[in-house]
Coordinates of C-alpha atoms in Angstrom, one line a residue:
M176 CA 145.2 35.8 93.0
N177 CA 141.8 36.7 92.0
E178 CA 139.5 34.8 89.6
K179 CA 139.8 37.2 86.7
I180 CA 143.8 36.9 86.7
T181 CA 143.5 33.0 87.0
T182 CA 141.2 32.9 84.1
F183 CA 143.3 35.1 81.8
L184 CA 146.5 33.1 82.7
N185 CA 144.7 29.8 82.0
S186 CA 143.5 31.2 78.6
G187 CA 146.7 30.8 76.7
L188 CA 146.9 34.3 75.5
L189 CA 149.9 35.2 77.4
E190 CA 151.9 32.2 75.5
K191 CA 150.4 33.4 72.1
Y192 CA 151.5 37.0 72.8
L193 CA 155.1 35.7 73.6
I194 CA 155.2 33.9 70.3
G195 CA 153.5 36.7 68.3
E196 CA 150.1 34.7 67.6
T197 CA 147.8 37.3 69.0
N198 CA 145.7 39.7 67.0
S199 CA 145.7 43.4 67.8
V200 CA 142.8 43.3 70.2
D201 CA 144.3 40.4 72.1
T202 CA 147.8 42.0 72.2
E203 CA 146.3 45.3 73.6
M204 CA 144.6 43.2 76.4
V205 CA 147.7 41.1 77.2
E206 CA 149.7 44.3 77.4
S207 CA 147.3 46.0 79.7
Y208 CA 147.3 43.0 81.9
I209 CA 151.0 42.9 82.1
S210 CA 151.1 46.5 83.2
K211 CA 148.3 46.3 85.6
Y212 CA 148.9 43.0 87.4
P213 CA 152.2 42.1 89.0
E214 CA 151.2 38.3 88.8
V215 CA 150.7 38.6 85.0
Q216 CA 154.0 40.5 84.7
N217 CA 155.8 37.5 86.8
A218 CA 154.2 35.0 84.5
Y219 CA 155.3 36.9 81.6
N220 CA 158.9 37.0 82.7
T221 CA 158.9 33.4 83.6
L222 CA 157.6 32.4 80.1
Q223 CA 160.5 34.5 78.7
Y224 CA 163.1 32.8 80.9
N225 CA 161.7 29.3 79.8
L226 CA 161.8 30.3 76.2
E227 CA 165.4 31.1 76.5
I228 CA 166.1 27.7 78.3
V229 CA 164.1 25.9 75.6
A230 CA 166.0 27.7 73.0
K231 CA 169.5 26.8 74.4
S232 CA 168.5 23.2 75.0
N233 CA 167.7 22.8 71.4
A234 CA 170.5 24.8 69.8
V235 CA 173.1 23.1 67.7
E236 CA 176.6 24.2 68.1
A237 CA 178.2 25.4 64.7
P238 CA 181.2 23.3 63.8
K239 CA 184.5 24.8 65.4
N240 CA 186.6 24.6 62.1
I241 CA 184.0 27.3 60.6
L242 CA 185.2 30.0 63.0
D243 CA 188.8 28.9 62.6
N244 CA 188.6 29.2 59.1
I245 CA 187.0 32.5 59.1
L246 CA 189.7 33.9 61.4
E247 CA 192.4 32.3 59.2
E248 CA 191.0 34.3 56.2
L249 CA 190.7 37.4 58.3
N250 CA 194.4 37.1 59.4
E251 CA 195.7 36.8 55.6
K252 CA 198.0 39.8 54.6
P253 CA 196.2 42.2 52.4
V254 CA 197.1 42.0 48.9
V255 CA 196.4 44.8 46.2
K256 CA 195.2 42.2 43.8
L257 CA 191.8 40.7 44.7
N258 CA 192.0 37.0 45.1
T259 CA 188.5 35.9 43.7
E260 CA 189.1 32.4 44.6
K261 CA 189.8 33.2 48.3
T262 CA 187.0 35.7 48.4
Y263 CA 184.6 33.1 47.0
K264 CA 185.6 30.5 49.6
S265 CA 185.5 33.1 52.5
W266 CA 181.9 34.1 51.5
Y267 CA 180.9 30.5 51.0
K268 CA 182.0 29.6 54.5
I269 CA 180.2 32.4 55.9
S270 CA 177.0 31.5 53.9
V271 CA 177.3 27.9 55.2
A272 CA 177.7 29.2 58.8
A273 CA 174.8 31.5 58.3
C274 CA 172.7 28.8 56.8
I275 CA 173.4 26.6 59.7
A276 CA 172.4 29.2 62.3
A277 CA 169.3 29.8 60.3
L278 CA 168.4 26.2 60.4
V279 CA 169.2 25.8 64.2
F280 CA 167.1 28.9 64.7
A281 CA 164.0 27.5 62.6
G282 CA 164.3 24.2 64.3
T283 CA 164.4 25.8 67.7
S284 CA 161.5 28.2 66.9
Y285 CA 159.3 25.3 65.4
H286 CA 160.1 23.2 68.4
F287 CA 159.1 26.0 70.7
Y288 CA 156.0 26.9 68.6
S289 CA 154.8 23.2 68.8
Q290 CA 155.3 23.0 72.6
K291 CA 153.5 26.3 73.1
K292 CA 150.6 25.3 70.8
K293 CA 150.2 22.1 72.5
L294 CA 150.3 23.9 76.0
S295 CA 147.7 26.5 74.6
L296 CA 145.3 23.8 73.6
E297 CA 145.7 22.0 76.9
N298 CA 145.1 25.3 78.7
Q299 CA 142.0 25.8 76.5
V300 CA 140.7 22.4 77.5
V301 CA 141.0 23.3 81.2
V302 CA 139.5 26.7 80.6
D303 CA 136.5 24.8 79.0
E304 CA 136.3 22.5 81.7
I305 CA 136.2 25.3 84.3
F306 CA 133.3 27.0 82.4
D307 CA 131.4 23.5 82.1
L308 CA 131.9 23.1 85.8
R309 CA 130.5 26.3 86.7
S310 CA 127.6 25.7 84.5
D311 CA 127.1 22.3 86.2
I312 CA 127.3 24.1 89.6
E313 CA 124.8 26.5 88.5
K314 CA 122.3 24.1 87.4
N315 CA 122.9 21.9 90.5
N316 CA 122.3 25.0 92.7
L317 CA 119.1 25.8 90.7
M318 CA 118.0 22.1 91.3
L319 CA 118.8 22.3 95.0
D320 CA 117.0 25.6 95.2
N321 CA 113.8 24.0 93.5
V322 CA 114.1 21.1 96.0
M323 CA 114.3 23.5 98.8
R324 CA 111.2 25.3 97.8
Q325 CA 109.2 22.2 97.3
L326 CA 110.4 20.9 100.9
L327 CA 109.2 24.3 102.4
K328 CA 105.9 23.9 100.7
L329 CA 105.6 20.4 102.1
N330 CA 106.6 21.4 105.5
N331 CA 104.2 24.3 105.6
P332 CA 101.7 23.5 108.4
E333 CA 98.9 24.6 106.1
T334 CA 99.8 21.8 103.7
E335 CA 97.6 18.8 103.9
K336 CA 98.7 15.2 102.8
Y337 CA 96.4 12.8 101.0
I338 CA 97.5 9.5 100.2
I339 CA 95.5 7.9 97.2
K340 CA 95.4 4.1 96.5
G341 CA 94.0 2.2 93.7
N342 CA 90.8 0.0 93.8
E343 CA 90.4 -3.6 92.7
R344 CA 91.1 -2.5 89.0
A345 CA 94.6 -0.9 89.9
K346 CA 95.7 -2.4 93.3
D347 CA 99.4 -1.4 92.9
L348 CA 98.4 2.4 92.2
K349 CA 99.6 4.8 94.9
T350 CA 100.0 8.6 94.6
V351 CA 100.3 11.2 97.3
A352 CA 98.7 14.7 96.9
Y353 CA 99.8 17.8 98.9
I354 CA 97.2 20.6 98.9
N355 CA 97.7 23.9 100.6
P356 CA 94.5 26.0 100.4
K357 CA 96.1 29.1 102.0
E358 CA 98.8 29.3 99.4
K359 CA 96.6 27.8 96.7
I360 CA 99.2 25.1 95.9
S361 CA 98.5 21.5 94.7
M362 CA 101.3 18.9 94.2
I363 CA 101.4 15.1 93.6
D364 CA 103.9 12.5 93.8
V365 CA 103.5 9.5 91.8
V366 CA 104.7 6.5 93.8
S367 CA 103.5 3.7 91.4
L368 CA 101.2 3.2 88.5
P369 CA 100.4 -0.2 87.1
E370 CA 101.2 -0.6 83.5
L371 CA 98.6 0.2 80.9
P372 CA 98.2 -0.8 77.2
E373 CA 99.9 1.7 75.0
E374 CA 96.6 3.3 73.9
Q375 CA 95.5 4.2 77.5
C376 CA 96.7 6.5 80.2
Y377 CA 96.0 7.6 83.6
Q378 CA 94.3 11.0 84.2
I379 CA 93.6 12.9 87.5
W380 CA 90.4 15.0 88.1
A381 CA 89.2 17.3 90.7
E382 CA 85.4 16.8 91.6
L383 CA 84.0 20.4 91.7
Q384 CA 80.4 21.5 92.1
G385 CA 79.0 18.4 90.3
K386 CA 81.6 18.3 87.5
M387 CA 85.1 16.8 87.0
V388 CA 88.0 19.3 86.3
N389 CA 91.0 18.0 84.5
L390 CA 94.2 18.3 86.5
G391 CA 96.5 16.4 84.0
I392 CA 97.9 13.1 82.9
L393 CA 99.9 10.8 85.1
N394 CA 102.7 8.8 83.6
E395 CA 105.2 6.2 85.4
S396 CA 108.0 8.3 84.2
D397 CA 106.7 11.4 86.4
R398 CA 107.8 9.5 89.6
Q399 CA 108.6 12.8 91.2
L400 CA 107.0 15.6 93.2
M401 CA 105.2 17.8 90.5
S402 CA 102.8 20.7 90.4
I403 CA 99.2 20.3 89.4
P404 CA 96.5 22.9 89.0
Y405 CA 94.9 24.1 92.3
A406 CA 91.1 23.5 92.3
E407 CA 89.5 25.9 94.6
N408 CA 87.0 24.1 97.1
A409 CA 87.4 20.9 95.2
L410 CA 85.4 18.1 97.1
A411 CA 87.5 15.1 95.8
L412 CA 90.3 13.8 93.7
N413 CA 89.7 11.0 91.1
I414 CA 92.1 8.9 89.0
T415 CA 90.6 7.5 85.8
I416 CA 91.8 5.4 82.9
E417 CA 91.4 7.5 79.7
P418 CA 92.6 6.9 75.9
K419 CA 96.1 8.0 75.2
G420 CA 96.5 11.8 75.4
G421 CA 93.9 12.3 77.7
N422 CA 90.0 13.0 77.6
K423 CA 88.0 16.3 78.0
I424 CA 85.3 14.5 80.0
A425 CA 86.2 12.0 82.8
S426 CA 85.2 8.4 82.2
I427 CA 83.6 8.0 85.7
E428 CA 83.2 4.2 84.8
N429 CA 86.9 3.9 84.6
T430 CA 87.8 5.2 87.9
V431 CA 90.6 3.4 89.6
A432 CA 91.3 5.6 92.5
E433 CA 89.3 8.5 94.6
I434 CA 89.8 10.3 97.8
S435 CA 87.7 12.9 99.5
L436 CA 89.3 16.2 100.3
Q437 CA 86.5 17.1 102.9
Q438 CA 87.6 16.8 106.6

C-alpha cells in the first residue's frame, strides 16, 4: 500500500463519507479513491460491514405483543360499519411501534456517530503526528547535512587548525580556529570563555595590514562550530574584552588571547 493511500485512509474522510459528514469536494474525492483503489474499496466495504454489526448490536427488539396485536387486528372479520374505536387502537399501536423503531434507530445512529467521530478525531491525531514526525525528520536531516558539510570542511587537507589560549587575564579561555585559505573559509569553535561582567563581551579580530578587522562577538552560548568572516592575508587573530555589543575599534590594551597565522 503506497503512502498516498495510507494517508487517505488515516485521514478519517472515509468514515465521514459513510455517515454523510463530507462536503461536496470531499465526497467527490472519496468516491474517486473508492473507484480507483481496491484497498480503499475494501476498507469502505469493511466499514459498511462494521456499521451493520454496530447497528445490530445496539438495536432494541420491539415488544412481541405489538406484532401479535397488529396481526389480531388484521384478522378481524371485516364489517360494513367502521369501528372507530378499534381503528383508533390499531393506529395507536402501529404509531407506538413506529415510535419505538424510530427511537431505536435514533439511538443506534447517535451511538455510531459518536464512535465514528471519536475514531475520526483519533485518526486526525495520528495524521498530525505523522506530519510532525516528517517535519522533525526533515529538520534532523538538514542538521545532519550541515554537520556533514562542516566535517568535510574540517577534514579538508587545506584546512589549518589554530588553538587560541587566553593569557593571564583569561587563563580559562580556549577557542579553536579553522582556516582554509583555498576555499576562503574561517570557522571557530568556542571551547571555554571565562565569565565577564554583564556590561562587557569578548570580540575576535583579524590583524590585517596594520589594522584590526572585526570578525564578531564570542559568547559562552556559542559553544559550537560557527563560521566567521574570512580575512584574506590575515597575520594574526586577537581576542579582546570590549563593551557589551562590541566595538568598532579594537581595545588592544584589553587583549586576552592572540595567535599568529604565519607559518
